[in-house]
mmCIF file of C-alpha atoms in Angstrom:
data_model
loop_
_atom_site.group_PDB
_atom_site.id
_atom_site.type_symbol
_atom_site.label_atom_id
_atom_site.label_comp_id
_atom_site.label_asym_id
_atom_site.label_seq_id
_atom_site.Cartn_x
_atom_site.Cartn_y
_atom_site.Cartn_z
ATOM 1 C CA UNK I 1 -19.722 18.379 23.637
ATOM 2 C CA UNK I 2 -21.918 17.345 20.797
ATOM 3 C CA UNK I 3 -20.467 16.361 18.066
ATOM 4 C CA UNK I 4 -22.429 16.515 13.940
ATOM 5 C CA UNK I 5 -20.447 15.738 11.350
ATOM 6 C CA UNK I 6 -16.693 16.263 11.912
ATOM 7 C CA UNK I 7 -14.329 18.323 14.049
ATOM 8 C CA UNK I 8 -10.612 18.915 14.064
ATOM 9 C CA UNK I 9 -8.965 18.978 18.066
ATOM 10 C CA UNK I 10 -5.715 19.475 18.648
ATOM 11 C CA UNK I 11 -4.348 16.967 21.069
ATOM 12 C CA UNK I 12 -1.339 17.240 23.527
ATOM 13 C CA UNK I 13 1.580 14.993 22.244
ATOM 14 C CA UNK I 14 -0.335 14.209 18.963
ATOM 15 C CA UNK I 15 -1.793 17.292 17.130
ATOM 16 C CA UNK I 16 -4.429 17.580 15.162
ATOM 17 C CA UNK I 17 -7.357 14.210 15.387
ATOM 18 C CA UNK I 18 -10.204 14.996 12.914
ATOM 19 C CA UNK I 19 -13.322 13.346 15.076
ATOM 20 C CA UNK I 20 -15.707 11.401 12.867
ATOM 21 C CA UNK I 21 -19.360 10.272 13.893
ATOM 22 C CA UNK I 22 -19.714 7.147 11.728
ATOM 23 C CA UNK I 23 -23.163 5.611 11.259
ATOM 24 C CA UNK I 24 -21.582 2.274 10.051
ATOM 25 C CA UNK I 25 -18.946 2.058 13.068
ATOM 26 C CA UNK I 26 -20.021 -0.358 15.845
ATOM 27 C CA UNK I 27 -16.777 0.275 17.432
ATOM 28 C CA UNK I 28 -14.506 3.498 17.806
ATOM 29 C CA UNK I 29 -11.692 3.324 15.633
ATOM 30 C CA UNK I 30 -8.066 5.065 14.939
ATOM 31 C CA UNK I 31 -6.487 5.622 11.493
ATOM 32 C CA UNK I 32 -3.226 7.250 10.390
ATOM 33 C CA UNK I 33 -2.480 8.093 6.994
ATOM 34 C CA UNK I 34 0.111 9.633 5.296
ATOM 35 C CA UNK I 35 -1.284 12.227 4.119
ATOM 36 C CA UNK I 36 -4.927 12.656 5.717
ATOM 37 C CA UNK I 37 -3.580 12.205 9.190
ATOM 38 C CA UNK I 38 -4.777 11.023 12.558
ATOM 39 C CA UNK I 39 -8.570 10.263 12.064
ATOM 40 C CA UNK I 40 -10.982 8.456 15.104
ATOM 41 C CA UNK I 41 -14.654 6.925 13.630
ATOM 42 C CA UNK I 42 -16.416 7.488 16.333
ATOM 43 C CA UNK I 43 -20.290 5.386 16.862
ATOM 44 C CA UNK I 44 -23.824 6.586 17.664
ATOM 45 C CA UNK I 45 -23.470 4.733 20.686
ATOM 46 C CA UNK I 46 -20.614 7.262 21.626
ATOM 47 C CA UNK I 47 -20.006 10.658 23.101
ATOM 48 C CA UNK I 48 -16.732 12.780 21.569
ATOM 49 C CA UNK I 49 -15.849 13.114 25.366
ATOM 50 C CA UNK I 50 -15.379 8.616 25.346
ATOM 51 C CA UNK I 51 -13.235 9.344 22.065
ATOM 52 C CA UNK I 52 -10.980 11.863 23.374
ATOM 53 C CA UNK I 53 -10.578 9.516 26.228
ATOM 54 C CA UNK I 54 -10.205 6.452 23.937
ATOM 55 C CA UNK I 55 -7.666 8.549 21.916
ATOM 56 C CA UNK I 56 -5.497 9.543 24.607
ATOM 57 C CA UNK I 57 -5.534 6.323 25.793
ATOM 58 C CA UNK I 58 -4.003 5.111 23.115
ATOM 59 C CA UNK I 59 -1.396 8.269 22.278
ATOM 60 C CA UNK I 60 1.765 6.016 22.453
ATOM 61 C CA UNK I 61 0.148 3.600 19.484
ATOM 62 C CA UNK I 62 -0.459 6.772 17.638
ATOM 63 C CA UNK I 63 2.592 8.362 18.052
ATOM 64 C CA UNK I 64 4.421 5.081 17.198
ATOM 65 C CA UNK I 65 2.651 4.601 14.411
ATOM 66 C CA UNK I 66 3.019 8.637 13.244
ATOM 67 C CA UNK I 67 6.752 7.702 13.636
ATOM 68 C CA UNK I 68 7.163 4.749 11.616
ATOM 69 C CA UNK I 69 4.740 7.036 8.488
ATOM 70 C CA UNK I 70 7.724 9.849 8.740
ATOM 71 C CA UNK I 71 10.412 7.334 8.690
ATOM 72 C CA UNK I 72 8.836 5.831 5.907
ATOM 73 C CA UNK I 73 8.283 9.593 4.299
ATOM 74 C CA UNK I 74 12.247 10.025 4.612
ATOM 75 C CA UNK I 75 13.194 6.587 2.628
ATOM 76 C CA UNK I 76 10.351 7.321 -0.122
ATOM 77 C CA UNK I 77 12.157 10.842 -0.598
ATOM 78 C CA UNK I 78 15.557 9.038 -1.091
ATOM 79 C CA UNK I 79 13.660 6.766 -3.549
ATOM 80 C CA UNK I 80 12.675 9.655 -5.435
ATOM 81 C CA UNK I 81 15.494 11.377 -6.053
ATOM 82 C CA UNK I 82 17.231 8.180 -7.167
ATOM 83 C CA UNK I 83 14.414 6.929 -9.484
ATOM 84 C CA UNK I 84 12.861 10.083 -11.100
ATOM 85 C CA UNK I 85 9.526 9.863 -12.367
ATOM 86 C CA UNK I 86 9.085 9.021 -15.740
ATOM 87 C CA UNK I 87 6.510 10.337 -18.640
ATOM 88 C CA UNK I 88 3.334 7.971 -18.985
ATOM 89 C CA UNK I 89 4.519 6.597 -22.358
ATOM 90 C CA UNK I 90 8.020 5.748 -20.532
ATOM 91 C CA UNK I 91 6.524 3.960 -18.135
ATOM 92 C CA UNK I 92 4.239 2.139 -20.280
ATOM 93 C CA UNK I 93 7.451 1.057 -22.135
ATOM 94 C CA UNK I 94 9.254 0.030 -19.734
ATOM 95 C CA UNK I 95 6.630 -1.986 -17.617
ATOM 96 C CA UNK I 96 5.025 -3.505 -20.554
ATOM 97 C CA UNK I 97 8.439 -4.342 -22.226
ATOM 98 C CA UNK I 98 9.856 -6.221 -18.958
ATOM 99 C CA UNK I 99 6.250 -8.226 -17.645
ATOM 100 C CA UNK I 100 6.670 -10.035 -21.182
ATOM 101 C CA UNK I 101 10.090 -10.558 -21.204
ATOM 102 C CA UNK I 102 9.425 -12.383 -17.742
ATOM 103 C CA UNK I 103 6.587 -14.140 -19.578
ATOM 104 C CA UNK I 104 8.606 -15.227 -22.111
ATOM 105 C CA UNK I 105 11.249 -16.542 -20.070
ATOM 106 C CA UNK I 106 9.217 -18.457 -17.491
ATOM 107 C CA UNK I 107 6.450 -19.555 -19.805
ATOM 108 C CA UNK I 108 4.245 -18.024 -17.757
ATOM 109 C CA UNK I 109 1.958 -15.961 -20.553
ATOM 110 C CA UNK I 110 -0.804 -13.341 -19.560
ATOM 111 C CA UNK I 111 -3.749 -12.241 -21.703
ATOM 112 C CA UNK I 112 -3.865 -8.778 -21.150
ATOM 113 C CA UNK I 113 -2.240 -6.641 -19.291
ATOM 114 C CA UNK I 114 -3.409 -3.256 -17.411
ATOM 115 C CA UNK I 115 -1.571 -0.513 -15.962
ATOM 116 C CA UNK I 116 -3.448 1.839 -13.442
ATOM 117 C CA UNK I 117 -2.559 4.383 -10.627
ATOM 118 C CA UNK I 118 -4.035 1.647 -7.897
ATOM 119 C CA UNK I 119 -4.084 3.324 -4.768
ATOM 120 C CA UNK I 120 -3.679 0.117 -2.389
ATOM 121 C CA UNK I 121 -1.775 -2.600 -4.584
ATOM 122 C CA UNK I 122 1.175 -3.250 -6.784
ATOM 123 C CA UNK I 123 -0.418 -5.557 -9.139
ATOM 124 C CA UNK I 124 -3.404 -7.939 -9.686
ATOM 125 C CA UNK I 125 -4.143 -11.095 -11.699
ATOM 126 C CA UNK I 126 -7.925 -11.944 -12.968
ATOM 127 C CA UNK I 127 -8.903 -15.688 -13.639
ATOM 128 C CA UNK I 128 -8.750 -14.732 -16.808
ATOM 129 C CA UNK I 129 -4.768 -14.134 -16.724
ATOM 130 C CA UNK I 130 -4.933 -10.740 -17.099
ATOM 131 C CA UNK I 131 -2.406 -8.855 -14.972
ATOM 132 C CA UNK I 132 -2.713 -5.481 -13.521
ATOM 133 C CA UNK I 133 0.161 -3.451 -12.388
ATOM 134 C CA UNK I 134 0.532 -0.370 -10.534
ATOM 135 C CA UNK I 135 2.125 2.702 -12.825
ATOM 136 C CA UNK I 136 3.963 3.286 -9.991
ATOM 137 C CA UNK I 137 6.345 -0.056 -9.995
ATOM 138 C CA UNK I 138 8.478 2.183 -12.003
ATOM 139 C CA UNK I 139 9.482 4.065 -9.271
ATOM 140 C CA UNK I 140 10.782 1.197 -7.581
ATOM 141 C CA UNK I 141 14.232 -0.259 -7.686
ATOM 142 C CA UNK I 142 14.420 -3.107 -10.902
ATOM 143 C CA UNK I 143 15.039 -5.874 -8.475
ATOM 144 C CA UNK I 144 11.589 -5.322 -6.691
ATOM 145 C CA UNK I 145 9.736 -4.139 -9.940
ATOM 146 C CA UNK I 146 10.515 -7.871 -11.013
ATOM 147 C CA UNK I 147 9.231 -9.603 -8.174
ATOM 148 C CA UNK I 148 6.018 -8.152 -8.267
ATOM 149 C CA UNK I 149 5.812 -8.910 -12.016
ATOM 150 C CA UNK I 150 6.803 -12.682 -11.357
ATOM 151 C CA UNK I 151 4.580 -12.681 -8.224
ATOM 152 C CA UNK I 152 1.485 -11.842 -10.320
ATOM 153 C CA UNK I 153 2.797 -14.376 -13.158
ATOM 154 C CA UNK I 154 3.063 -16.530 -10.768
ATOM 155 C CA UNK I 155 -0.707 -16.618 -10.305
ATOM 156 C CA UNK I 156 -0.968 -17.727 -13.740
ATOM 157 C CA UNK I 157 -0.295 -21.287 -12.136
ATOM 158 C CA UNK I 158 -1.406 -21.343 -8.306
ATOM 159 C CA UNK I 159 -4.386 -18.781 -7.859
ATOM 160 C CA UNK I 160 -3.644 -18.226 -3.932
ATOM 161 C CA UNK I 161 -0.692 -17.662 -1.777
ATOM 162 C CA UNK I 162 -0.115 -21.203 -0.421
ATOM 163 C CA UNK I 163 3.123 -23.436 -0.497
ATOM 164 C CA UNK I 164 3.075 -23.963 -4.005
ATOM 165 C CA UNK I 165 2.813 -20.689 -4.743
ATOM 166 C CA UNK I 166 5.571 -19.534 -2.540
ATOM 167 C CA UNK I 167 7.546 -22.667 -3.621
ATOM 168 C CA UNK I 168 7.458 -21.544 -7.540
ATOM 169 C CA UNK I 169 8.149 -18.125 -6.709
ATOM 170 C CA UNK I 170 10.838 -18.734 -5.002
ATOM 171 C CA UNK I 171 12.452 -21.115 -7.675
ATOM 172 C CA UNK I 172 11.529 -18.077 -10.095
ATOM 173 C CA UNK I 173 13.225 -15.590 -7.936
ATOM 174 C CA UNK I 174 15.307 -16.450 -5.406
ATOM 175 C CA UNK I 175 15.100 -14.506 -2.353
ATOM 176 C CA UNK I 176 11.348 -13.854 -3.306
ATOM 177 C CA UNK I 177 10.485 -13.606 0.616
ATOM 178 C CA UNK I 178 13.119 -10.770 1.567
ATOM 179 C CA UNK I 179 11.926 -9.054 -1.181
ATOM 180 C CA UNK I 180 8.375 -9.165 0.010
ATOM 181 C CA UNK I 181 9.047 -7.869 3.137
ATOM 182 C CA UNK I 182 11.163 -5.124 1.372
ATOM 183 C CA UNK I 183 7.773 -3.789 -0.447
ATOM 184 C CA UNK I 184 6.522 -3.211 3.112
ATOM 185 C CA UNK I 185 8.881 -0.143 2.729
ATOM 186 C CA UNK I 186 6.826 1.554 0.358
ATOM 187 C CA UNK I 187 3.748 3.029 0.664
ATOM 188 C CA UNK I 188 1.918 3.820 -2.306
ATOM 189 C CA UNK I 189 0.904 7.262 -0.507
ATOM 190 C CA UNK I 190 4.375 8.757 -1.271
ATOM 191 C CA UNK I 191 4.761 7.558 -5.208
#
């Protein structure tokens, strides 16, 4: 089977896999998203016989990894109906009102501060001190909207995420690891 730009085949014990040929992949390559769904890159070097073989070698990864997307689609729809979504001006408010209350109490101030629709982070902080958060944080419970805040303040002091950094988060917010692995629970995709 030749294969030009892209093709949709429907896979036993998967579903649909959208095949790719990729001019920039050296290597064939699997991704799952949320929303796009399974997707395999495939190389010049490659036939799309080798990638349906390479995908159904690897259809207990994908399935796996399909799994742990729904689960994560169920918990995101119990965060939504306990946080509903809020006009842009209320979320403005709110996030803008709480980063510099944090700033103000840890004497940690910012220059300016940016809110965006990121589609693959929370928040951001330029050399410059200027912090970036996700609109999104306001869909989030308060105690994990504040750790992101104080995480990206806390870049107003140590730039990467070494001991120190940890160390003064920590102090800052207590528990500051748990609640890093807790963000791991929401994907951006679903907000």
């Amino acid at each position: 089977m030749a294969l030009t730009t892209g093709e949709i085949i429907d896979i036993d014990d998967i579903g649909p896999v959208l095949f790719v040929r990729s001019l920039r992949a050296r290597r064939m390559n699997v991704s799952i998203r949320p929303i796009k769904g399974v997707r395999v890159a495939i190389p010049r070097s490659h036939s799309l016989e080798d990638a349906l073989c390479f995908v159904r070698s690897r259809t207990g990864w994908i399935n796996e990894q399909i799994s742990i997307i729904n689960s994560a689609r169920e918990r995101h729809r119990d965060l939504l109906d306990c946080h509903p979504k809020l006009s842009a001006e209320e979320t403005a408010l709110l996030l803008t009102t709480r980063i510099r209350e944090l700033s103000k109490l840890h004497a940690l101030p910012f220059n300016r501060l940016y809110l965006k629709d990121y589609k693959s982070r929370w928040g951001s902080c330029s050399v410059r001190n200027d912090i970036g958060l996700n609109i999104k944080l306001a869909r989030l419970p308060d105690e994990l909207v504040d750790y992101i805040m104080l995480h990206e303040l806390t870049h107003i002091r140590w730039r990467g995420h070494g001991k120190r950094f940890w160390t003064m988060l920590e102090r800052l917010n207590p528990g500051a690891r748990e609640l890093d692995g807790r963000m791991k629970d929401y994907l951006l995709e679903f907000l």
